[in-house]
Structure formats: structure tokens, C-alpha cells
């Protein structure tokens, strides 16, 4: 026993205990481990949206991974990243998530991959100082229920988490969401004041039975997760419900001279959100009639889908010279293609159409001509009901003269200022020029600075999900924006997403877009300008009353549907140029910074802000060439030589400190030792 204790205290015993400790630590690590993501963009950590998707799976979901072995760099890093991120998915998921890696050296696994529809990708390989190509499997197949989706040719880790989560989300249908709801969580309420039956309103007596029949049909198709309620408020209660939901209210005089107040409408509610189903009383030459019962079942279905799931349909306003989704030559707008994985644009001509109930966002992209008051009113009331509005607006329009005359720039007048001024947003009728701008290389001129194309880097981009991880964004012919009024409104939150540098200036007259343009000599006129803003909260209407109401049948019934302020919080995104939504700046694949910025804005406006950071995670968007001034060469040479010099200096400092320490120890314990320790062995 004494010999054992003596051995334990010896160096060999310490080494043996260290080996035992390592073995035990590895055994414990197989069951419980901790990973720390030290990357600035958290590239190896899952976003909240990904965690929410996999932890709420109601059916088994499996990910089958097919990557060939011995992949050359950088593809081997991609394979490792896929494995690491799937470990994160598994750690956040419930028991229904699983993944499996297949050995692609086996012929049977290659047949399985081919059966899923995966194809080998051609990748570049450097071997024996020669550049060649090889075929390799680099894909995966996702199975959920009876659905199968594939991700093929995964040659880069950029945006992998976003693509995988998007695939999984698309596979989870509305049925899966309904399966997780408790009975009664989804409530449809018919508001109908009894006194309205005293008036001659066509179809009112049958409206409840028609609504109930449509409700029963929809409810049966959706696992009976819905509940129907009828309320008959009157007086102030009816007025309060009308203001809360934006429903149609009525006023009349009773026989005793008192004022009567009624309400009519249909609302679908889930948690803290609601949607109004089109069901109204309208006037005609034959009297008042109930409108909306003909297609009530389909309206209930589409409204339910819009309420439960993420909004997939976005209204695209047309009729005022806006950019066309598909041109006469058949070319499509890249803006539509880069969002097609989650959203679909539905064209709306507000002169004829109303905004459907399942649409929560409207896009106005490059309008050139004026909106009518009726169209503006529809947009205004859409915002008052909690709708979201995205506007890409050119401040000026270029009118080309003859060959010998320069173009003339005139303000674009659409009438939208009537709304925007009320919402606290005031666009300028000018162009913003910036010394920090895009540089074009032109033959015969060399590098030419295009001052009307500001290049905004990180310090000009807000710390916001829309601009997350973006290293730079280029705007083109943008105007200034003043949001001081929105910032001073306590009911609104105003954010500047993109602003020009401090070396920028505005110009409204005598505009020159030639490459030989020079900055102003008076630098005191230069200052940063807002180029893209976001305002959120409860807005006040730009109208005092319903201007779309038409004179109908004579009678004592007075209808009110106007909302003077927001019934739900909404969002308004405003960019002072439509070029950022054009094919000129948005690439077809949607990988350029401007395309990512616009896509992030659309996601944020539709409640998918987690997707913004997920999409740009791991992207190499901090390009050294876009660093302004003398900092680019400084950073370049520091990376090449500075780090090596710092490492050498650190070694010298450590060597010197150790020499001083040895000298101090010698002085303390053997002051008479005259040997030069630094030279001794």
C-alpha cells in the first residue's frame, strides 16, 4: 500500500491519472457536451426560427445526407459544416427529428441518392500541381410525412441554415399547425346588432345561417379546431368593437329621439391576432343589402390560412407606372423571383380592386403617376387595420431631351405625400450624392467615381435585422428622407436603416449625372442623409372620413367604416429609390447585398425577422475593396506582414520576461552566483 501511494505521488503516477481523467472526460462528453460559437455572425449556432421549426415537429422528419468522401478544399469544409449544423438541429429538436450520413463509396447508397433525384456535382480539384475536375455527391434529402424535398449541389455553407429551414417550413402544412391547436383557440365571431333587423336590409335575415353553414364546412375540413360565436352588441359596446376590429358600424335615430348604434361584420381571431372576413352591408339603388355571402366559405379558408401561417401572398400595386412583374418581352422582375420560395405577388389595381383579407403587406414599386383620392384612401385604411406598406420611390424622373440638350429632372408626383406626411415620413425631391460611392472602371477614363451611387458600409447601416451581417449596400439615384415627425410621435418607432456618409450632399436643381462630376468646394454643406427608413406603430389616418362612400338608397341608416387611427400596429418601409428593387441592382440569384437587403425588408415586414440574420449568416460580405480611403491598403498590409511582426514581438517580450524572472530568482536564492544564466545551458 505504501509503495502504491508512493507511486501515485510520483511523476509516472501523475501521468497515469491524467490519462484516466482524459478517458473519463471523453466518456462524459459523449453524453453531455458544450459548444461555444466564437464567430461574429454566430455561423455555427441555430437561429430562433430554426429552433422553433424543429422543436414543434408533429411527425417524424428525417434528413438523409449524401456527401462523397475525401473532398478537396474548400468542399471538405462544407461537408463538415453540414455535419456540425445538423448536430445543432438535433440538439434543439424534439424526438421527431433525425439525420443520417450515407457512405457514398457503397454502390447501394449511390442508388439511393439517385432515387431521390440527387445528381453528382462537378467540383474543381488541384492534384499533383494540376487543376482537374471530379464528380461528387453533395446533397441531402428531407422526408416529412409523405413529402420529400432535396437540396442538391451544396458546394458552399453560405446560407445553408436558411435554405434548410425554409425547406422544412414549406413541408409543414397548415394541417400541422391546426393539429397543435386546442379546441376554441381559433374563434370566428359574427357581430350583428339585433336592431338592424328593423331596417329593410336584403339578405340580413339569412346571413347568420349562411355564415354558420360555411363555418361548419370549413371547420370539418380542419379537424374541428374552430369555434363559432355570435355577438349582438349595441350602443357604446358596438362602437368600441367597431373601432377595435375596423368593422362596419351604423347610426340612426330611434322613435324616442335617442341615438341608435349598431355593428355588422365577421372576425376570425387566434391568440392576439385577428383578420376581418369580408362581410358588409352595402347600399344600392334597391336598398341596403348584405354583401360577401356568395364566396364566404373560400374567404373563411383564405383568411384562416393567412392568420395561422406566415403571410405568403403580398399585394403588388399596379396602374401608376410601377415596375412590371413581367415585361412585354417576357423578362421577369428579379424581385419576384428572389422571394418566390416563400411569397407570391398578387397584382392589385386599387382603382378597381380592394385589398383581400389574407394580404398583410402591400408593395408600391416605382410609381410614376398620381393615385386618386379613392386609391389613397384604400391604402390609408389598409395601414389603419394593421397592414404593412413597402414603398420604393424615385424622387425625380429623368426626361431626356434631344441629343444636344442634357436631360431634365422633375419631381415624381404621385400624391403619396398626403399619406406619408401624416405618417411622419417626408421624402425630399432631390438626389443624394456621396464621395463614398461606387467606382466604375471606364475605358479611356480609368476609375470613375459615380457620386450618385452612394456605397454604404457597416457604419452607415443600422444594427437591425434588415441590415444584419451586410458589409455594404449600394443605392442608385436616391433622395433624402426626413423622419423627424415620426421620431417625435410617442406612438411610433422610427428607425434609419441606411444613411449616406458624412461626405454627402443633396441637389434638387441643375442635376448632372456625368462621370466628370466634382464634389462641392464648400464642405460645410456635406452631411449624412437618410436613404431607407422604417416606421412602426399605430398611425393616424390622413383622411377625416370615408371618401369612398357613395349615395345609395334613401333612408335613416348611416354607415361608418372609417378608421381614424390604427386598430393594430403596422409597419411602413420607405426607400428613396426604386432602383434597388430593379433588375439593374438585384441579381437573378438574389445573392448580392442589395438583393439581400430588399429580401430582408420583405421578410421583416411579414413577421419573418428571424430569417434575415439566418439568410446572411456566414456570407462574406465585408469586402476589403469597398473600404474607403487609405484604410484598405493599411488593412491589407497589416494582414500580410503586421501579424507576423506582432508574433515576433510577442516572442521577444516573453523571452525578455523569462530572463528577468530567472535573474530575480537567482538574486533571491544565490546572490553570489556570477554565471551568465542567459548564456548557460
XYZ file of C-alpha atoms in Angstrom:
681
model
C 0.000 0.000 0.000
C 2.849 2.340 0.873
C 4.504 1.587 -2.461
C 1.240 2.348 -4.284
C 0.860 5.688 -2.504
C 4.476 6.472 -3.291
C 3.890 5.602 -6.956
C 0.760 7.761 -7.101
C 2.757 10.743 -5.881
C 5.496 10.128 -8.444
C 5.600 11.738 -11.963
C 4.615 8.452 -13.588
C 1.578 8.222 -11.288
C 0.554 11.776 -12.231
C 0.763 10.874 -15.902
C -1.373 7.735 -15.379
C -4.033 9.742 -13.512
C -4.029 12.321 -16.330
C -4.711 9.563 -18.902
C -7.585 8.206 -16.767
C -9.029 11.719 -16.470
C -8.956 12.170 -20.254
C -10.769 8.857 -20.784
C -13.479 9.753 -18.257
C -13.890 13.218 -19.770
C -14.393 11.732 -23.248
C -16.940 9.244 -21.939
C -18.849 12.071 -20.240
C -18.543 14.220 -23.363
C -20.384 11.640 -25.446
C -23.489 12.194 -23.316
C -23.179 15.890 -22.492
C -21.110 18.469 -24.272
C -20.943 22.222 -24.603
C -20.070 24.102 -27.782
C -19.126 27.757 -27.959
C -19.685 29.679 -31.178
C -16.998 32.365 -31.288
C -17.804 33.603 -34.803
C -19.075 37.192 -35.055
C -22.116 36.137 -37.106
C -22.849 33.032 -34.969
C -22.430 30.893 -38.062
C -22.434 27.633 -36.091
C -25.437 28.475 -33.908
C -29.061 27.989 -34.873
C -31.366 30.960 -35.217
C -34.569 31.091 -33.201
C -36.664 30.393 -36.285
C -34.789 27.136 -36.935
C -35.148 26.028 -33.325
C -38.877 26.764 -33.341
C -39.403 24.776 -36.541
C -37.710 21.559 -35.398
C -38.841 21.558 -31.781
C -42.525 21.657 -32.803
C -42.497 18.808 -35.340
C -45.669 16.738 -35.111
C -44.493 13.977 -37.455
C -41.108 12.307 -37.982
C -38.727 14.342 -40.142
C -35.517 12.755 -41.385
C -32.553 14.303 -43.180
C -30.514 11.900 -45.300
C -27.083 13.329 -46.132
C -25.161 12.230 -49.221
C -21.603 13.634 -49.349
C -18.744 11.900 -51.085
C -15.625 11.194 -49.043
C -12.165 12.751 -49.428
C -13.491 16.019 -50.832
C -10.827 18.626 -51.669
C -10.759 22.040 -50.017
C -12.928 24.067 -49.633
C -15.656 21.462 -50.184
C -14.489 19.336 -47.267
C -15.187 22.333 -45.038
C -18.725 22.489 -46.407
C -19.286 18.828 -45.569
C -18.013 19.395 -42.039
C -20.239 22.461 -41.643
C -23.317 20.475 -42.703
C -22.482 17.849 -40.106
C -21.904 20.435 -37.369
C -25.112 22.355 -38.053
C -27.190 19.156 -38.157
C -25.882 18.375 -34.681
C -27.298 21.755 -33.616
C -30.650 20.945 -35.219
C -30.744 17.614 -33.397
C -29.920 19.279 -30.090
C -32.811 21.736 -30.465
C -35.382 19.363 -31.973
C -37.897 17.049 -30.410
C -37.885 13.290 -30.874
C -39.317 13.560 -34.399
C -36.072 14.902 -35.905
C -33.303 12.606 -37.133
C -30.468 12.633 -39.640
C -28.209 10.031 -41.237
C -24.969 10.206 -43.233
C -24.535 7.729 -46.069
C -21.190 6.267 -47.123
C -21.060 7.182 -50.809
C -18.318 4.666 -51.521
C -21.026 1.990 -51.449
C -22.934 1.403 -54.664
C -26.257 0.834 -52.881
C -26.048 4.286 -51.272
C -25.355 5.845 -54.656
C -28.507 4.162 -55.970
C -30.470 5.605 -53.029
C -29.164 9.103 -53.794
C -30.060 8.695 -57.477
C -33.522 7.526 -56.449
C -34.076 10.786 -54.568
C -33.107 12.681 -57.701
C -29.704 13.860 -56.435
C -27.018 14.341 -59.041
C -23.260 14.479 -58.729
C -21.775 17.959 -58.803
C -18.646 18.804 -60.759
C -16.054 20.345 -58.464
C -12.532 21.602 -59.011
C -9.590 19.647 -57.592
C -5.886 20.516 -57.512
C -3.758 17.376 -57.558
C -0.069 16.932 -58.418
C 0.131 20.644 -59.262
C -2.587 20.205 -61.871
C -6.127 21.573 -61.884
C -8.757 18.983 -62.656
C -12.397 18.209 -62.069
C -14.181 15.386 -60.286
C -17.758 14.305 -59.744
C -19.037 14.197 -56.165
C -22.291 13.784 -54.305
C -23.027 16.894 -52.224
C -26.711 16.910 -51.345
C -29.377 15.817 -48.919
C -32.974 14.608 -48.953
C -35.590 15.666 -46.371
C -38.583 13.433 -45.636
C -41.647 14.607 -43.704
C -44.802 12.529 -43.808
C -45.408 11.724 -47.447
C -43.368 14.697 -48.681
C -39.766 14.618 -49.885
C -37.614 17.641 -50.707
C -33.983 17.656 -51.846
C -31.095 20.106 -51.599
C -28.621 19.366 -54.349
C -25.096 20.624 -55.152
C -24.357 22.092 -51.705
C -20.927 23.418 -52.627
C -20.876 26.234 -50.058
C -22.007 26.714 -46.477
C -23.301 30.218 -47.260
C -26.974 30.439 -46.328
C -27.238 26.690 -45.688
C -29.252 27.024 -42.477
C -31.693 29.406 -44.143
C -32.201 27.083 -47.105
C -32.701 24.014 -44.905
C -35.104 25.716 -42.510
C -37.060 27.160 -45.438
C -37.383 23.693 -46.941
C -38.615 22.247 -43.658
C -41.058 25.113 -43.109
C -42.591 24.660 -46.551
C -43.125 20.964 -45.827
C -45.042 21.692 -42.666
C -48.556 22.447 -43.841
C -51.414 24.301 -42.226
C -52.742 20.919 -41.099
C -49.721 20.510 -38.832
C -50.380 23.912 -37.273
C -54.029 23.105 -36.695
C -53.099 19.775 -35.120
C -51.289 21.630 -32.349
C -54.190 23.943 -31.539
C -56.598 23.430 -28.673
C -60.291 23.441 -29.435
C -61.536 27.002 -29.271
C -58.129 28.573 -29.903
C -59.376 29.707 -33.323
C -62.599 31.687 -32.976
C -64.889 33.153 -35.619
C -67.282 35.786 -34.341
C -70.293 37.239 -36.129
C -71.131 40.753 -34.910
C -74.752 41.665 -35.662
C -76.817 44.170 -33.694
C -80.424 42.969 -33.389
C -81.914 46.400 -34.092
C -80.517 46.263 -37.633
C -83.349 43.873 -38.463
C -85.761 46.785 -38.100
C -84.365 48.168 -41.348
C -85.026 46.734 -44.774
C -81.655 45.116 -45.410
C -81.703 42.458 -48.087
C -80.158 39.149 -47.048
C -79.706 40.084 -43.379
C -82.173 37.520 -42.072
C -80.371 34.716 -43.932
C -76.799 35.936 -43.244
C -76.304 34.048 -39.967
C -77.419 30.695 -41.378
C -75.215 31.151 -44.465
C -72.212 32.025 -42.276
C -72.849 29.056 -39.963
C -73.144 26.651 -42.881
C -69.871 27.904 -44.385
C -68.206 27.745 -40.959
C -69.289 24.126 -40.396
C -67.882 23.130 -43.783
C -64.501 24.803 -43.187
C -64.303 23.555 -39.594
C -64.931 19.957 -40.651
C -62.063 20.150 -43.139
C -59.729 21.492 -40.451
C -60.028 18.955 -37.649
C -62.862 20.848 -35.885
C -60.405 23.213 -34.251
C -62.605 26.293 -34.766
C -65.338 27.796 -32.603
C -68.264 29.932 -33.763
C -69.610 32.787 -31.649
C -72.339 35.349 -32.329
C -72.378 38.694 -30.518
C -75.107 41.321 -30.607
C -73.533 44.481 -29.171
C -75.269 47.848 -29.329
C -74.601 51.399 -28.224
C -71.112 52.182 -26.999
C -70.175 48.498 -26.969
C -70.855 48.303 -30.712
C -68.871 51.473 -31.312
C -65.914 50.089 -29.288
C -65.929 46.755 -31.152
C -66.073 48.601 -34.462
C -63.032 50.670 -33.564
C -61.132 47.614 -32.289
C -61.627 45.420 -35.354
C -62.338 48.005 -38.050
C -65.865 46.658 -38.589
C -68.825 48.455 -40.130
C -70.870 50.489 -37.628
C -74.190 52.289 -38.082
C -76.013 55.237 -36.530
C -79.745 56.012 -36.575
C -82.399 57.889 -34.656
C -84.854 55.898 -32.562
C -88.527 56.873 -32.293
C -87.932 58.293 -28.819
C -85.234 60.580 -30.219
C -82.301 58.628 -28.775
C -79.337 57.621 -30.914
C -79.027 54.023 -32.032
C -75.642 52.422 -32.700
C -75.155 49.074 -34.417
C -72.427 46.872 -35.882
C -72.151 44.184 -38.540
C -69.155 42.080 -39.557
C -67.217 38.840 -39.267
C -63.890 38.399 -37.433
C -61.501 35.440 -37.154
C -59.225 35.508 -34.084
C -56.234 33.468 -32.954
C -54.232 34.397 -29.843
C -53.626 38.174 -30.056
C -54.135 38.406 -33.825
C -57.259 38.726 -35.910
C -58.423 39.095 -39.502
C -61.666 40.637 -40.788
C -63.563 38.408 -43.237
C -65.326 40.384 -45.996
C -68.989 40.611 -44.956
C -70.621 44.030 -45.105
C -73.886 45.873 -45.663
C -73.830 47.961 -48.823
C -76.275 50.419 -50.329
C -77.673 50.105 -53.824
C -80.491 51.551 -55.887
C -82.705 48.781 -54.479
C -81.840 49.495 -50.855
C -79.367 48.073 -48.386
C -78.100 44.518 -48.968
C -75.650 42.138 -47.323
C -72.514 41.646 -49.456
C -69.919 38.876 -49.206
C -72.091 35.797 -48.644
C -71.565 34.347 -52.128
C -67.922 33.362 -51.523
C -67.966 33.307 -47.725
C -66.547 29.768 -47.437
C -63.487 30.492 -49.568
C -62.950 33.787 -47.732
C -63.009 31.985 -44.371
C -60.439 29.468 -45.648
C -58.019 32.038 -47.085
C -58.360 34.246 -44.011
C -57.623 31.290 -41.726
C -54.504 30.402 -43.719
C -53.279 33.977 -43.602
C -53.903 34.163 -39.848
C -52.300 30.856 -38.842
C -49.339 30.713 -41.181
C -46.784 33.237 -42.252
C -48.197 35.530 -44.887
C -47.324 34.061 -48.281
C -49.167 36.472 -50.564
C -48.111 40.116 -50.961
C -50.138 42.771 -52.724
C -48.292 44.421 -55.631
C -49.901 47.719 -56.588
C -50.180 48.491 -60.313
C -51.704 51.158 -62.526
C -49.319 54.071 -61.894
C -46.262 53.212 -63.959
C -44.860 50.788 -61.408
C -42.235 48.250 -62.458
C -43.977 45.322 -64.135
C -43.625 41.841 -62.655
C -43.315 40.521 -66.215
C -42.413 42.805 -69.105
C -43.668 42.713 -72.668
C -40.522 40.847 -73.757
C -41.241 38.120 -71.224
C -38.478 39.141 -68.806
C -39.476 38.786 -65.153
C -38.704 41.160 -62.334
C -35.925 39.625 -60.242
C -37.626 40.992 -57.122
C -40.405 38.453 -57.628
C -38.044 35.546 -58.263
C -35.842 36.087 -55.192
C -38.864 35.901 -52.867
C -40.718 33.144 -54.728
C -39.611 30.475 -52.257
C -41.896 31.956 -49.589
C -44.008 34.710 -51.127
C -46.197 35.303 -54.143
C -47.004 38.743 -55.504
C -50.677 39.375 -56.252
C -51.208 42.357 -58.545
C -53.797 44.859 -57.335
C -55.253 47.744 -59.293
C -56.696 49.811 -56.463
C -58.868 51.760 -58.885
C -60.915 48.578 -59.238
C -59.772 46.144 -56.529
C -59.968 46.081 -52.770
C -57.175 44.593 -50.670
C -58.010 40.894 -49.987
C -58.259 39.903 -46.313
C -55.368 37.430 -46.443
C -52.877 40.099 -47.590
C -50.990 41.852 -44.809
C -48.358 43.650 -46.909
C -48.517 45.963 -49.923
C -45.617 46.856 -52.229
C -45.558 50.090 -54.248
C -42.550 49.827 -56.535
C -41.573 52.873 -58.583
C -44.948 54.575 -59.091
C -44.722 57.457 -61.590
C -48.267 58.823 -61.938
C -50.767 60.119 -59.403
C -53.019 57.980 -57.224
C -56.647 59.014 -56.965
C -58.065 60.012 -53.593
C -60.054 56.759 -53.515
C -56.879 54.709 -54.066
C -55.017 56.644 -51.399
C -57.913 56.083 -49.027
C -57.771 52.310 -49.593
C -54.052 52.332 -48.805
C -54.614 54.503 -45.751
C -57.317 52.260 -44.300
C -55.202 49.193 -45.051
C -52.476 50.717 -42.860
C -55.056 51.656 -40.208
C -56.094 47.988 -39.999
C -52.517 46.968 -39.189
C -51.322 46.416 -42.752
C -47.673 46.785 -43.725
C -46.541 49.043 -46.552
C -43.286 48.809 -48.549
C -42.544 51.749 -50.831
C -39.680 52.028 -53.311
C -39.997 55.567 -54.654
C -37.853 57.538 -57.087
C -37.642 61.193 -56.010
C -37.067 62.517 -59.546
C -37.859 61.408 -63.073
C -35.381 61.924 -65.883
C -36.816 63.340 -69.096
C -34.344 63.028 -71.932
C -34.201 65.965 -74.375
C -32.659 65.875 -77.822
C -29.088 64.830 -78.488
C -27.679 68.307 -77.845
C -29.605 69.019 -74.649
C -28.951 67.496 -71.225
C -31.758 65.547 -69.517
C -34.218 67.398 -67.302
C -35.108 66.048 -63.849
C -38.594 66.738 -62.483
C -40.115 65.639 -59.155
C -42.239 62.479 -59.262
C -45.727 63.454 -58.095
C -47.897 60.512 -57.042
C -49.906 62.056 -54.216
C -48.427 59.580 -51.716
C -47.044 62.546 -49.781
C -50.579 63.088 -48.433
C -50.254 59.785 -46.587
C -46.552 59.865 -45.797
C -46.654 63.346 -44.263
C -49.371 62.128 -41.893
C -47.307 59.052 -41.026
C -44.246 61.188 -40.190
C -42.214 60.449 -43.347
C -41.194 63.310 -45.649
C -39.196 62.377 -48.784
C -37.127 65.073 -50.470
C -37.400 65.980 -54.162
C -33.644 65.699 -54.653
C -30.738 63.352 -55.272
C -28.149 62.432 -52.656
C -24.534 62.490 -53.875
C -21.782 60.905 -51.808
C -17.980 60.960 -52.026
C -18.062 57.394 -50.669
C -19.593 55.894 -53.762
C -19.357 53.138 -56.326
C -16.262 53.353 -58.535
C -16.572 52.291 -62.166
C -13.637 51.498 -64.404
C -14.265 53.074 -67.804
C -12.085 52.796 -70.855
C -10.207 55.999 -71.527
C -11.073 57.438 -68.096
C -9.745 54.856 -65.650
C -11.504 54.629 -62.290
C -14.514 56.969 -62.262
C -16.454 57.748 -59.091
C -20.223 57.715 -59.566
C -21.277 60.123 -56.837
C -24.982 59.443 -57.435
C -24.428 55.788 -56.416
C -23.614 56.002 -52.680
C -21.845 52.979 -51.220
C -22.883 52.498 -47.597
C -20.703 50.398 -45.330
C -21.314 48.990 -41.868
C -21.259 52.305 -40.033
C -23.941 53.646 -42.396
C -26.124 50.563 -41.831
C -28.291 50.252 -38.722
C -27.946 47.418 -36.224
C -31.221 45.913 -37.328
C -32.400 42.524 -38.661
C -32.906 44.040 -42.134
C -29.222 45.001 -42.413
C -27.815 42.171 -40.294
C -24.370 40.922 -41.399
C -24.331 43.115 -44.510
C -20.934 44.666 -45.108
C -22.074 47.201 -47.707
C -25.082 48.257 -49.784
C -25.157 50.306 -53.000
C -28.044 52.671 -53.737
C -28.605 54.484 -57.026
C -30.123 57.936 -57.570
C -31.671 58.032 -54.114
C -33.266 61.009 -52.399
C -33.175 62.293 -48.844
C -35.789 61.369 -46.215
C -36.866 63.334 -43.141
C -38.482 61.254 -40.351
C -38.224 63.783 -37.537
C -42.023 63.934 -37.262
C -42.285 60.147 -36.836
C -39.415 60.145 -34.343
C -41.233 62.701 -32.173
C -44.507 60.707 -32.148
C -44.712 58.613 -28.983
C -46.947 56.069 -30.741
C -44.350 55.366 -33.422
C -40.877 53.862 -33.561
C -38.728 55.380 -36.314
C -35.532 53.671 -37.488
C -32.989 54.770 -40.081
C -31.854 51.591 -41.838
C -29.479 53.116 -44.395
C -27.866 56.541 -44.488
C -25.187 58.126 -46.641
C -21.762 59.068 -45.291
C -20.927 62.411 -43.735
C -19.322 63.387 -47.060
C -22.594 63.583 -48.980
C -24.747 66.415 -50.282
C -28.127 66.890 -51.946
C -29.029 68.534 -55.217
C -32.521 69.406 -56.496
C -31.697 71.720 -59.417
C -29.227 71.635 -62.302
C -28.560 67.959 -61.708
C -25.623 66.486 -63.585
C -25.026 62.728 -63.664
C -21.938 62.834 -65.842
C -18.825 60.893 -64.738
C -16.837 64.141 -64.518
C -18.922 65.492 -61.659
C -16.916 67.076 -58.828
C -17.871 67.360 -55.125
C -18.808 70.811 -53.834
C -15.943 73.052 -52.771
C -17.870 74.136 -49.663
C -17.535 71.063 -47.442
C -19.782 72.616 -44.806
C -22.786 71.677 -46.951
C -21.955 67.979 -46.682
C -23.823 65.832 -44.170
C -25.291 62.377 -43.798
C -28.744 61.800 -45.326
C -31.364 59.119 -44.649
C -31.900 56.812 -47.631
C -34.074 53.989 -46.244
C -36.252 54.160 -43.131
C -38.694 52.050 -41.162
C -41.585 53.391 -39.070
C -43.594 51.063 -36.821
C -46.544 51.544 -34.502
C -50.046 52.976 -34.533
C -50.592 55.572 -37.232
C -53.224 58.283 -37.615
C -55.316 58.390 -40.765
C -54.674 61.015 -43.416
C -58.437 61.266 -44.008
C -61.211 62.634 -41.802
C -63.961 60.455 -43.240
C -64.749 57.649 -45.677
C -64.406 59.252 -49.102
C -65.383 56.058 -50.927
C -68.946 56.071 -49.547
C -71.478 56.591 -52.329
C -75.017 57.865 -52.142
C -77.360 54.896 -52.184
C -80.893 54.240 -51.127
C -82.570 56.933 -49.137
C -83.227 56.059 -45.550
C -82.416 56.763 -41.960
C -79.443 54.370 -41.734
C -75.979 55.932 -41.738
C -72.990 53.605 -42.304
C -69.481 54.103 -40.853
C -66.383 52.039 -41.708
C -63.723 54.739 -41.424
C -60.816 54.223 -39.021
C -59.238 57.461 -37.800
C -56.286 55.634 -36.238
C -54.686 52.200 -36.342
C -56.646 49.324 -34.844
C -53.444 47.235 -34.866
C -49.764 48.225 -35.065
C -48.399 48.400 -38.599
C -45.073 48.963 -40.380
C -44.014 51.269 -43.190
C -40.734 50.704 -45.023
C -39.657 53.545 -47.323
C -36.653 53.534 -49.646
C -35.950 56.728 -51.567
C -35.097 54.934 -54.813
C -36.831 52.271 -56.870
C -33.562 51.199 -58.472
C -32.762 48.916 -55.524
C -35.826 46.839 -56.468
C -34.949 46.748 -60.172
C -33.062 44.182 -62.231
C -30.266 46.714 -62.550
C -29.220 46.161 -58.920
C -30.913 42.861 -57.990
C -29.259 39.785 -59.434
C -31.360 36.837 -60.505
C -29.975 34.554 -57.783
C -30.535 37.153 -55.063
C -27.018 36.842 -53.610
C -25.818 40.449 -53.970
C -26.020 42.747 -50.909
C -28.789 44.937 -52.378
C -30.911 41.853 -53.129
C -30.352 40.540 -49.597
C -31.277 43.930 -48.152
C -34.557 44.070 -50.100
C -35.395 40.436 -49.289
C -34.692 41.065 -45.610
C -37.013 44.078 -45.674
C -39.817 41.941 -47.134
C -39.229 39.223 -44.540
C -39.230 41.731 -41.682
C -42.453 43.347 -42.872
C -44.122 39.924 -42.989
C -43.094 38.876 -39.490
C -40.130 36.703 -40.520
C -37.350 38.773 -38.989
C -35.501 35.670 -37.769
C -34.931 34.723 -41.400
C -32.993 37.945 -42.015
C -29.988 37.064 -39.862
C -30.253 33.414 -40.876
C -30.027 34.234 -44.570
C -26.907 36.382 -44.287
C -25.190 34.177 -41.717
C -21.737 33.131 -42.894
C -21.765 35.279 -46.005
C -18.516 37.035 -46.890
C -19.934 40.485 -47.451
C -17.190 42.571 -45.821
C -15.201 43.154 -48.989
C -11.834 44.851 -48.458
C -12.024 46.577 -51.828
C -15.051 48.521 -50.618
C -13.206 50.025 -47.646
C -12.878 53.737 -48.227
C -9.791 55.947 -48.074
C -6.338 54.843 -47.003
C -7.704 52.154 -44.672
C -7.909 49.476 -47.369
C -4.116 49.275 -48.035
C -3.412 49.601 -44.296
C -5.634 46.608 -43.511
C -4.200 44.668 -46.442
C -0.547 45.115 -45.429
C -1.340 44.551 -41.761
C -2.853 41.156 -42.594
C 0.131 40.263 -44.777
C 3.013 41.464 -42.599
C 1.667 43.026 -39.411
C 0.514 39.802 -37.784
C 3.912 38.165 -38.352
C 5.693 41.165 -36.841
C 3.358 41.160 -33.809
C 4.014 37.437 -33.293
C 7.785 38.014 -33.349
C 7.485 40.932 -30.912
C 5.361 38.829 -28.583
C 8.069 36.133 -28.585
C 10.794 38.668 -27.759
C 8.722 40.089 -24.916
C 8.114 36.616 -23.441
C 11.847 35.778 -23.742
C 12.805 39.026 -22.004
C 10.301 38.491 -19.185
C 11.613 34.976 -18.582
C 15.206 36.292 -18.434
C 14.198 38.896 -15.882
C 12.373 36.245 -13.842
C 15.413 33.940 -13.788
C 17.629 36.814 -12.723
C 15.258 37.709 -9.895
C 15.147 34.106 -8.648
C 18.961 33.859 -8.739
C 19.266 37.121 -6.819
C 16.847 35.834 -4.203
C 18.364 32.371 -3.599
C 22.014 32.577 -4.807
C 23.150 36.196 -4.969
C 26.856 35.181 -5.111
C 26.393 33.213 -8.355
C 28.255 35.183 -11.021
C 27.323 32.963 -14.018
C 25.568 34.460 -17.023
C 22.360 32.431 -16.918
C 21.151 33.668 -20.274
C 24.152 32.001 -21.968
C 24.313 28.848 -19.849
C 22.850 25.535 -20.862
